Coordinates of C-alpha atoms in Angstrom, one line a residue:
Chain B
X4 CA 282.4 146.7 53.1
X5 CA 281.1 144.5 50.3
X6 CA 284.0 144.3 47.9
X7 CA 286.2 141.6 49.2
X8 CA 289.9 142.7 49.1
X9 CA 291.0 139.1 49.1
X10 CA 289.4 137.2 46.3
X11 CA 290.7 133.9 47.3
X12 CA 291.1 132.3 43.9
X13 CA 293.4 132.9 40.9
X14 CA 295.7 135.9 40.5
X15 CA 298.9 134.2 39.5
X16 CA 299.5 134.7 35.8
X17 CA 298.5 131.7 33.7
X18 CA 301.3 129.6 32.3
X19 CA 303.8 130.2 35.0
X20 CA 304.7 126.9 36.6
X21 CA 305.4 126.7 40.3
X22 CA 306.5 123.7 42.2
X23 CA 304.5 123.0 45.3
X24 CA 302.5 126.2 45.0
X25 CA 300.6 127.5 48.1
X26 CA 297.1 126.3 48.7
X27 CA 295.5 128.9 46.4
X28 CA 298.4 130.2 44.4
X29 CA 299.0 133.9 44.7
X30 CA 295.9 135.8 45.9
X31 CA 294.8 139.0 44.1
X32 CA 294.4 142.4 45.7
X33 CA 298.0 142.4 47.1
X34 CA 301.2 143.4 45.4
X35 CA 303.6 140.6 44.8
X36 CA 305.4 139.9 48.1
X37 CA 302.8 142.0 50.1
X38 CA 304.8 145.2 50.3
X39 CA 304.3 147.8 47.6
X40 CA 307.1 148.4 45.1
X41 CA 308.3 151.7 46.6
X42 CA 308.7 150.0 50.0
X43 CA 310.6 147.1 48.5
X44 CA 312.9 149.5 46.7
X45 CA 313.6 151.4 49.9
X46 CA 314.4 148.1 51.7
X47 CA 316.6 147.0 48.8
X48 CA 318.5 150.2 48.9
X49 CA 319.1 149.6 52.6
X50 CA 320.2 146.0 51.8
X51 CA 322.7 147.2 49.2
X52 CA 324.2 149.6 51.6
X53 CA 324.3 146.9 54.3
X54 CA 326.1 144.5 51.9
X55 CA 328.6 147.2 51.0
X56 CA 329.5 147.8 54.7
X57 CA 329.5 144.3 56.2
X58 CA 328.2 144.3 59.8
X59 CA 327.1 147.9 59.8
X60 CA 323.5 148.6 60.9
X61 CA 321.5 150.5 58.3
X62 CA 318.3 152.2 59.4
X63 CA 315.2 151.6 57.3
X64 CA 311.6 152.6 57.4
X65 CA 310.1 149.4 58.9
X66 CA 306.5 148.8 58.0
X67 CA 303.6 147.4 60.0
X68 CA 303.3 143.8 59.0
X69 CA 300.5 141.4 59.6
X70 CA 302.2 139.7 62.5
X71 CA 303.3 141.0 65.9
X72 CA 306.7 142.4 66.7
X73 CA 309.0 139.6 67.8
X74 CA 307.6 137.2 65.3
X75 CA 309.9 138.2 62.5
X76 CA 308.6 141.5 61.1
X77 CA 312.1 142.4 60.1
X78 CA 313.0 139.1 58.5
X79 CA 309.7 139.0 56.6
X80 CA 310.2 142.5 55.2
X81 CA 313.7 141.6 54.0
X82 CA 312.4 138.4 52.4
X83 CA 309.5 140.3 50.8
X84 CA 312.1 142.7 49.3
X85 CA 314.3 140.0 47.8
X86 CA 311.8 137.3 46.8
X87 CA 310.9 136.7 43.2
X88 CA 308.7 134.3 41.3
X89 CA 311.6 131.9 40.6
X90 CA 312.5 131.6 44.3
X91 CA 311.9 128.6 46.6
X92 CA 311.4 129.6 50.2
X93 CA 312.2 127.7 53.3
X94 CA 311.3 129.1 56.8
X95 CA 312.6 127.7 60.0
X96 CA 312.0 128.7 63.6
X97 CA 314.5 127.3 66.1
X98 CA 315.6 124.9 63.3
X99 CA 312.1 123.5 62.8
X100 CA 310.0 123.7 59.7
X101 CA 306.8 122.8 61.4
X102 CA 306.3 125.3 64.1
X103 CA 303.5 127.9 64.0
X104 CA 305.8 130.8 63.1
X105 CA 307.6 129.0 60.3
X106 CA 304.4 127.5 58.9
X107 CA 302.5 130.8 58.9
X108 CA 305.3 132.8 57.3
X109 CA 305.8 130.1 54.6
X110 CA 302.1 130.1 53.8
X111 CA 302.1 133.9 53.8
X112 CA 304.7 134.0 51.0
X113 CA 303.1 131.2 49.1
X114 CA 299.9 133.3 49.1
X115 CA 301.2 136.8 48.5
X116 CA 304.2 136.0 46.3
X117 CA 303.0 132.8 44.8
X118 CA 306.4 131.2 45.3
X119 CA 307.3 127.6 45.8
X120 CA 308.1 126.5 49.3
X121 CA 310.2 123.7 50.6
X122 CA 311.4 122.2 53.8
X123 CA 314.6 121.0 52.2
X124 CA 317.6 123.2 52.9
X125 CA 319.4 122.2 49.7
X126 CA 316.3 123.0 47.5
X127 CA 315.7 126.5 48.9
X128 CA 317.0 129.7 47.4
X129 CA 315.9 131.9 50.3
X130 CA 315.8 130.6 53.8
X131 CA 314.2 132.8 56.5
X132 CA 315.4 131.8 59.9
X133 CA 314.7 132.5 63.5
X134 CA 317.5 131.5 66.0
X135 CA 319.3 128.9 63.9
X136 CA 321.5 128.3 60.8
X137 CA 320.7 125.0 59.0
X138 CA 323.0 122.1 59.6
X139 CA 323.4 121.4 55.9
X140 CA 326.1 123.8 54.6
X141 CA 324.7 126.5 52.5
X142 CA 326.1 127.2 49.0
X143 CA 326.6 130.1 46.7
X144 CA 323.4 131.7 45.4
X145 CA 321.4 131.0 48.5
X146 CA 320.2 133.8 50.8
X147 CA 319.8 133.4 54.5
X148 CA 317.5 135.9 56.1
X149 CA 317.7 136.3 59.9
X150 CA 314.9 137.6 62.1
X151 CA 316.6 139.9 64.6
X152 CA 315.0 141.1 67.8
X153 CA 317.8 143.4 68.9
X154 CA 320.4 144.4 66.3
X155 CA 322.7 146.4 68.7
X156 CA 325.3 144.0 70.3
X157 CA 326.2 146.7 72.9
X158 CA 322.7 147.5 74.1
X159 CA 323.0 145.7 77.4
X160 CA 326.3 147.4 78.1
X161 CA 325.7 150.9 76.9
X162 CA 322.1 152.2 77.1
X163 CA 322.6 155.3 75.1
X164 CA 322.1 154.7 71.4
X165 CA 324.1 157.8 70.4
X166 CA 327.0 156.5 72.3
X167 CA 326.8 153.0 70.8
X168 CA 326.8 154.6 67.3
X169 CA 329.9 156.5 68.3
X170 CA 331.5 153.3 69.5
X171 CA 330.8 151.6 66.2
X172 CA 332.1 154.6 64.3
X173 CA 335.4 154.6 66.2
X174 CA 335.6 150.7 66.4
X175 CA 335.8 151.1 70.2
X176 CA 334.7 147.7 71.4
X177 CA 336.6 147.4 74.6
X178 CA 333.3 147.3 76.5
X179 CA 332.3 144.0 74.9
X180 CA 335.7 142.5 76.0
X181 CA 335.0 143.8 79.5
X182 CA 331.8 141.9 79.4
X183 CA 333.6 138.7 78.3
X184 CA 336.2 139.3 81.0
X185 CA 333.4 139.5 83.6
X186 CA 332.0 136.3 82.3
X187 CA 335.3 134.5 82.8
X188 CA 335.8 136.1 86.2
X189 CA 332.4 135.0 87.4
X190 CA 331.9 131.7 85.7
X191 CA 335.4 130.5 84.8
X192 CA 334.5 130.5 81.1
X193 CA 332.7 132.7 78.6
X194 CA 329.1 132.0 79.6
X195 CA 327.4 133.5 76.6
X196 CA 325.8 130.6 74.8
X197 CA 323.6 132.4 72.3
X198 CA 323.8 135.8 70.6
X199 CA 327.5 135.5 70.9
X200 CA 329.1 138.8 69.5
X201 CA 331.2 138.6 66.4
X202 CA 333.5 140.9 64.5
X203 CA 332.6 141.1 60.8
X204 CA 335.4 141.7 58.3
X205 CA 337.6 142.8 61.1
X206 CA 335.7 146.0 61.5
X207 CA 332.2 146.0 62.9
X208 CA 330.9 144.3 66.0
X209 CA 327.7 142.5 65.1
X210 CA 325.0 140.7 66.9
X211 CA 324.4 137.4 65.1
X212 CA 320.7 137.5 66.2
X213 CA 320.0 135.0 68.9
X214 CA 321.5 132.0 67.2
X215 CA 323.3 129.5 69.5
X216 CA 327.1 130.1 69.7
X217 CA 327.3 126.6 68.1
X218 CA 326.2 128.2 64.8
X219 CA 328.7 131.1 64.9
X220 CA 331.5 129.2 63.1
X221 CA 329.1 128.6 60.2
X222 CA 328.8 132.3 59.5
X223 CA 332.6 132.6 58.9
X224 CA 333.3 132.7 55.1
X225 CA 329.8 131.3 54.4
X226 CA 329.2 131.0 50.6
X227 CA 325.6 132.2 51.0
X228 CA 324.5 135.8 51.4
X229 CA 323.4 136.6 55.0
X230 CA 320.8 139.3 55.5
X231 CA 319.5 140.5 58.9
X232 CA 316.3 142.4 59.5
X233 CA 315.1 143.9 62.8
X234 CA 311.6 145.2 62.3
X235 CA 310.9 146.8 65.7
X236 CA 314.4 148.4 65.9
X237 CA 314.2 149.4 62.2
X238 CA 317.7 148.2 61.2
X239 CA 319.1 146.0 58.4
X240 CA 322.6 144.6 58.3
X241 CA 324.3 142.0 56.2
X242 CA 327.3 139.7 55.8
X243 CA 328.2 139.2 52.1
X244 CA 329.4 135.8 51.0
X245 CA 333.0 134.7 52.0
X246 CA 333.3 137.4 54.7
X247 CA 335.4 136.8 57.8
X248 CA 333.2 136.5 60.9
X249 CA 335.1 136.0 64.1
X250 CA 333.7 135.3 67.5
X251 CA 335.3 137.5 70.1
X252 CA 337.5 135.7 72.7
X253 CA 340.7 135.8 74.7
X254 CA 343.9 134.2 73.7
X255 CA 343.9 131.9 76.7
X256 CA 340.1 131.4 76.7
X257 CA 339.4 130.7 73.0
X258 CA 335.8 130.7 71.7
X259 CA 334.1 127.4 72.2
X260 CA 330.8 126.6 70.6
X261 CA 328.4 125.0 73.1
X262 CA 326.6 121.8 72.3
X263 CA 324.8 119.3 74.5
X264 CA 327.0 116.2 75.0
X265 CA 324.6 113.7 73.6
X266 CA 323.4 112.0 70.4
X267 CA 320.1 112.8 68.7
X268 CA 317.5 110.3 69.9
X269 CA 316.0 110.1 66.4
X270 CA 318.8 110.1 63.9
X271 CA 321.8 109.5 66.2
X272 CA 323.8 112.6 65.1
X273 CA 326.6 113.7 67.3
X274 CA 327.4 116.7 65.1
X275 CA 324.1 118.6 65.0
X276 CA 322.8 121.1 67.5
X277 CA 320.4 119.4 69.9
X278 CA 317.2 120.5 71.7
X279 CA 316.4 119.0 75.1
X280 CA 312.8 117.8 75.1
X281 CA 311.0 117.0 78.4
X282 CA 308.9 113.9 77.7
X283 CA 307.0 113.4 80.9
X284 CA 306.6 114.8 84.4
X285 CA 308.9 112.2 86.0
X286 CA 312.2 113.7 84.8
X287 CA 312.1 111.9 81.4
X288 CA 313.9 113.8 78.7
X289 CA 315.5 113.3 75.3
X290 CA 317.8 115.1 73.0
X291 CA 316.7 115.6 69.4
X292 CA 318.2 117.6 66.5
X293 CA 316.9 121.2 66.4
X294 CA 317.2 121.1 62.6
X295 CA 314.1 119.0 61.6
X296 CA 315.1 118.8 57.9
X297 CA 318.6 117.5 58.7
X298 CA 317.1 115.0 61.2
X299 CA 314.5 113.6 58.8
X300 CA 316.9 113.4 55.9
X301 CA 319.3 111.4 58.1
X302 CA 316.5 109.1 59.4
X303 CA 315.4 108.5 55.8
X304 CA 318.9 107.7 54.8
X305 CA 319.3 105.2 57.6
X306 CA 316.0 103.5 56.8
X307 CA 317.0 103.3 53.1
X308 CA 320.3 101.7 54.2
X309 CA 318.6 99.0 56.3
Chain S
X26 CA 363.9 167.7 78.1
X27 CA 363.1 171.2 77.1
X28 CA 359.8 170.7 75.1
X29 CA 356.6 171.1 77.0
X30 CA 354.2 168.2 77.1
X31 CA 351.1 170.3 77.0
X32 CA 351.1 174.0 76.0
X33 CA 348.1 176.2 76.1
X34 CA 347.9 179.8 74.9
X35 CA 345.2 182.5 74.9
X36 CA 342.4 180.2 76.1
X37 CA 339.0 182.0 76.4
X38 CA 335.6 180.6 77.0
X39 CA 332.4 182.4 78.0
X40 CA 329.2 180.9 79.3
X41 CA 326.8 183.7 78.3
X42 CA 327.9 186.8 80.1
X43 CA 330.2 184.9 82.4
X44 CA 333.9 184.5 81.4
X45 CA 334.8 181.0 82.6
X46 CA 338.3 181.4 81.0
X47 CA 339.9 184.7 80.1
X48 CA 343.1 184.5 78.2
X49 CA 344.6 181.6 80.1
X50 CA 348.1 180.3 79.2
X51 CA 349.7 177.2 80.8
X52 CA 352.5 174.8 80.1
X53 CA 353.3 171.5 81.7
X54 CA 356.6 169.6 81.3
X55 CA 357.1 165.8 81.5
X56 CA 357.2 164.6 85.1
X57 CA 355.8 167.8 86.6
X58 CA 352.9 168.2 88.9
X59 CA 351.0 171.4 88.4
X60 CA 348.1 172.4 90.7
X61 CA 345.3 174.8 89.7
X62 CA 343.8 176.3 92.8
X63 CA 341.0 178.7 93.3
X64 CA 337.6 179.1 94.8
X65 CA 334.4 177.4 93.4
X66 CA 333.4 178.9 90.1
X67 CA 336.8 180.3 89.3
X68 CA 337.1 178.2 86.1
X69 CA 339.4 175.5 87.4
X70 CA 337.3 172.6 86.1
X71 CA 336.5 174.3 82.9
X72 CA 340.2 174.8 82.3
X73 CA 340.8 171.1 82.9
X74 CA 338.1 170.1 80.5
X75 CA 339.4 172.5 77.8
X76 CA 343.0 171.2 78.2
X77 CA 341.9 167.6 78.0
X78 CA 339.9 168.3 74.9
X79 CA 336.5 167.6 76.4
X80 CA 335.4 171.2 75.9
X81 CA 336.1 173.5 73.0
X82 CA 337.3 177.0 73.9
X83 CA 336.0 180.1 72.1
X84 CA 339.6 181.2 71.4
X85 CA 343.1 179.9 72.0
X86 CA 345.0 176.7 71.3
X87 CA 346.2 173.6 73.2
X88 CA 349.2 171.8 71.9
X89 CA 350.1 168.3 73.0
X90 CA 353.5 166.8 72.2
X91 CA 353.4 163.0 71.6
X92 CA 356.2 160.6 72.6
X93 CA 357.7 161.0 69.1
X94 CA 358.0 164.8 69.7
X95 CA 355.4 165.9 67.2
X96 CA 353.0 168.6 68.4
X97 CA 349.2 168.2 67.9
X98 CA 346.6 170.8 68.3
X99 CA 344.2 169.1 70.8
X100 CA 341.1 170.9 69.6
X101 CA 341.8 170.0 65.9
X102 CA 342.3 166.3 66.6
X103 CA 339.8 163.9 65.1
X104 CA 337.6 162.1 67.6
X105 CA 339.2 158.7 67.0
X106 CA 342.6 160.1 67.7
X107 CA 341.3 161.9 70.8
X108 CA 339.8 158.7 72.2
X109 CA 343.0 156.9 71.6
X110 CA 344.9 159.6 73.4
X111 CA 342.5 159.5 76.3
X112 CA 343.0 155.8 76.8
X113 CA 346.7 155.5 76.2
X114 CA 348.9 158.6 76.8
X115 CA 346.4 160.5 79.0
X116 CA 344.3 159.7 82.0
X117 CA 341.5 161.5 83.7
X118 CA 340.6 161.0 87.4
X119 CA 337.2 162.4 88.2
X120 CA 336.2 164.0 91.5
X121 CA 333.4 161.5 91.9
X122 CA 334.7 158.0 91.3
X123 CA 331.3 157.0 90.1
X124 CA 332.0 159.1 86.9
X125 CA 335.2 157.3 86.2
X126 CA 334.3 153.7 87.1
X127 CA 331.9 151.2 85.7
X128 CA 329.9 150.4 88.8
X129 CA 328.3 147.2 87.4
X130 CA 331.7 145.8 86.4
X131 CA 334.1 144.1 88.9
X132 CA 337.3 145.9 90.1
X133 CA 339.4 143.6 87.8
X134 CA 337.2 144.5 84.8
X135 CA 337.5 148.2 85.6
X136 CA 341.2 148.0 85.6
X137 CA 341.3 145.7 82.6
X138 CA 339.1 147.9 80.4
X139 CA 341.9 150.3 79.3
X140 CA 344.2 147.4 78.7
X141 CA 341.6 145.7 76.5
X142 CA 340.9 149.0 74.7
X143 CA 344.6 149.1 73.7
X144 CA 344.5 145.5 72.4
X145 CA 345.3 143.2 75.3
X146 CA 343.5 139.9 74.6
X147 CA 345.1 137.6 77.1
X148 CA 342.8 137.0 80.1
X149 CA 345.5 135.7 82.4
X150 CA 347.8 138.7 81.7
X151 CA 345.0 141.2 82.2
X152 CA 344.1 139.6 85.5
X153 CA 347.7 139.5 86.7
X154 CA 348.1 143.2 85.8
X155 CA 344.9 144.0 87.7
X156 CA 346.1 142.2 90.8
X157 CA 349.4 144.1 90.6
X158 CA 347.6 147.4 90.4
X159 CA 345.2 146.6 93.2
X160 CA 348.2 146.0 95.4
X161 CA 349.8 149.2 94.3
X162 CA 346.8 151.2 95.3
X163 CA 346.5 149.2 98.5
X164 CA 343.3 147.3 97.8
X165 CA 343.2 143.7 98.9
X166 CA 343.6 141.6 95.7
X167 CA 341.0 139.3 97.0
X168 CA 338.4 141.9 96.1
X169 CA 339.3 141.7 92.5
X170 CA 335.9 140.3 91.6
X171 CA 334.0 142.6 93.9
X172 CA 331.8 145.3 92.5
X173 CA 333.0 148.9 93.0
X174 CA 329.6 149.8 94.6
X175 CA 330.6 147.5 97.5
X176 CA 333.8 149.5 98.0
X177 CA 334.2 152.5 100.4
X178 CA 334.6 156.0 98.9
X179 CA 338.4 155.9 99.4
X180 CA 338.7 152.5 97.8
X181 CA 336.6 153.6 94.9
X182 CA 338.9 156.6 94.3
X183 CA 342.0 154.4 94.6
X184 CA 340.4 151.9 92.1
X185 CA 339.8 154.8 89.7
X186 CA 343.4 155.8 90.0
X187 CA 344.5 152.2 89.3
X188 CA 342.2 152.0 86.3
X189 CA 343.6 155.2 84.9
X190 CA 347.3 154.5 85.5
X191 CA 347.3 150.9 84.3
X192 CA 348.3 151.9 80.7
X193 CA 351.1 154.1 82.0
X194 CA 349.9 157.4 80.7
X195 CA 352.3 160.3 80.4
X196 CA 349.8 163.0 81.5
X197 CA 347.1 162.6 84.1
X198 CA 344.3 165.2 84.7
X199 CA 342.9 165.1 88.2
X200 CA 339.7 166.9 89.1
X201 CA 339.6 167.3 92.9
X202 CA 340.7 163.7 93.5
X203 CA 340.4 164.0 97.3
X204 CA 337.1 165.8 97.3
X205 CA 334.4 164.1 99.3
X206 CA 336.7 161.9 101.4
X207 CA 337.3 162.2 105.1
X208 CA 340.6 163.6 106.3
X209 CA 342.4 160.4 107.2
X210 CA 341.4 158.8 103.9
X211 CA 342.5 162.0 102.1
X212 CA 345.9 161.8 103.7
X213 CA 346.4 158.2 102.6
X214 CA 345.2 159.0 99.1
X215 CA 347.5 162.0 98.8
X216 CA 350.4 159.9 100.0
X217 CA 349.5 157.2 97.4
X218 CA 349.3 159.7 94.5
X219 CA 352.6 161.2 95.5
X220 CA 354.3 157.8 95.5
X221 CA 352.8 156.8 92.2
X222 CA 353.6 160.1 90.5
X223 CA 357.3 159.8 91.7
X224 CA 357.4 156.1 90.7
X225 CA 356.0 156.5 87.2
X226 CA 357.4 159.9 86.4
X227 CA 353.9 161.2 85.5
X228 CA 353.0 164.7 84.6
X229 CA 349.9 165.7 86.5
X230 CA 347.5 168.6 86.2
X231 CA 345.7 168.7 89.5
X232 CA 342.6 170.8 90.1
X233 CA 341.9 171.4 93.7
X234 CA 340.5 173.9 96.2
X235 CA 342.5 172.2 98.9
X236 CA 345.7 174.3 99.4
X237 CA 347.2 171.6 101.6
X238 CA 346.8 168.9 99.0
X239 CA 348.4 171.2 96.4
X240 CA 351.3 171.9 98.7
X241 CA 351.9 168.2 99.2
X242 CA 351.7 167.2 95.6
X243 CA 352.5 170.1 93.3
X244 CA 355.7 171.5 92.0
X245 CA 354.1 174.5 90.5
X246 CA 350.9 176.2 91.1
X247 CA 348.4 178.4 89.3
X248 CA 345.9 180.5 91.2
X249 CA 342.7 181.2 89.3
X250 CA 340.0 183.7 90.0
X251 CA 337.0 184.6 87.7
X252 CA 338.5 182.8 84.8
X253 CA 341.9 184.5 85.0
X254 CA 345.3 183.2 86.3
X255 CA 346.1 185.8 88.9
X256 CA 349.3 184.2 90.1
X257 CA 351.7 181.5 89.0
X258 CA 354.9 180.1 90.4
X259 CA 356.6 177.4 92.4
X260 CA 354.3 176.0 95.0
X261 CA 356.4 177.0 98.0
X262 CA 356.9 180.5 96.6
X263 CA 353.2 181.1 95.9
X264 CA 352.2 179.8 99.3
X265 CA 354.9 181.3 101.4
X266 CA 355.1 184.6 99.6
X267 CA 351.8 185.3 97.9
X268 CA 352.0 188.4 95.7
X269 CA 348.4 188.8 94.5
X270 CA 345.9 190.0 97.1
X271 CA 343.5 187.1 96.2
X272 CA 346.3 184.5 96.8
X273 CA 347.1 186.2 100.1
X274 CA 343.4 185.9 101.1
X275 CA 343.4 182.3 100.0
X276 CA 346.5 181.3 101.9
X277 CA 345.3 183.3 105.0
X278 CA 342.0 181.5 105.0
X279 CA 343.5 178.0 105.4
X280 CA 342.8 176.8 108.9
X281 CA 345.8 175.7 110.8
X282 CA 345.1 172.6 112.8

């Protein structure tokens, strides 16, 4: 009871320079990246297998993490397994760097891994994300880690897990097309606006985690490595760089990413994905970029030009 | 056409001490309707499941000849090939339409599933095909977006048939397709099946305990009892001149209206 496990100060080896270190540098009493080395090795093995079979869900021994399920336990474990002292971490939640979830995960890794953090997409080497892909195109060498609540794209259509595994094994995905058919029959168009199913490398049907369908085209042949972690469901999957990722569709009803038909009220962008914000209780609303880094960069650029 | 579409020899299967199948042999040729009749528990449905590869026999072999003329041992087929067969060349009509339909999916989606499974990706074409098949099985095309659970029992069964036949299979397995329907609906369904079978040149293996249905549809007939085929022959011959005592009993026990 007396010996404090967290001694708040010191811990990071002297002489190692970090940009924008967390408030106290790395704390002692924890292994680097919170997870012990054997757990990290187990997760890395799962990641290697996942990268070798793009889109295939690899089971792994998900650990209890110091945050609740649904807050990114899968993503945080994947990040912990791949993060190193030279990395710069960015965490976004629905595109925003400043939400509770994003801030706490970023501070968590600043503390337990002693890594530099950033809010700039271009400066990050690892980006952990919930529900968005940044607007700034990612480049080679960057790693995008998705927090996934439900890795199985067929789970609403086929309740038996054994049967969905068989469907993946046999590449029997007609059921998903039946679902899209039903969408068109009922709504006149494919009404799936997020978590829109994709085929990876022409073989595996994959759930892109609940990103808006607007972001789906960004996954196609992305130069960055994409890793997906589902903590509660204990699955990891991955899309290696430059892999084909196609959204399912019909020839006469091609895939169409959905975007609000407006410009960002802050930066004026007509290309970025927008959030609708209710501003008062009299019906007032505005559209702003969901990606805060993209929006502030554009605003700064505009001010500099003026 | 001398080669059999499906050829089974020496099929045996035991459920513990009970012999569900005892040295059963059967062949079916293209375009032929064969009925398997017998009382409950005589092994009819087990035989159908073994022939269609859903169940593995203890002994014996089932050979299927594909359109190219090559013979495949059904039990040795990999699962992927088996699935492909089941959604292209073969069809299975269940006794209870709920087993064969997706109740949460509209009628059009049910019919379209097999098309989409075989690579159809044009919504308009799939829908046109669904409308055509609804008409063929005498369901109002206006109900194309209706859910099967809002359909009557007879309509559900007809929908299941449409869903099965949409990919033009060569061989259809039917397990008591008229079971659980009232008499007038049964008569219409039998009529429909007969017309479709003649139209499409289907080979059908029909399991039924309804002698009248067998007489109406089948060219040939097998009578099963306690896992054995006790009599086999042309339908009219078997029903008009039954040789085996059990067949005689079966024919005699049909109520004449």
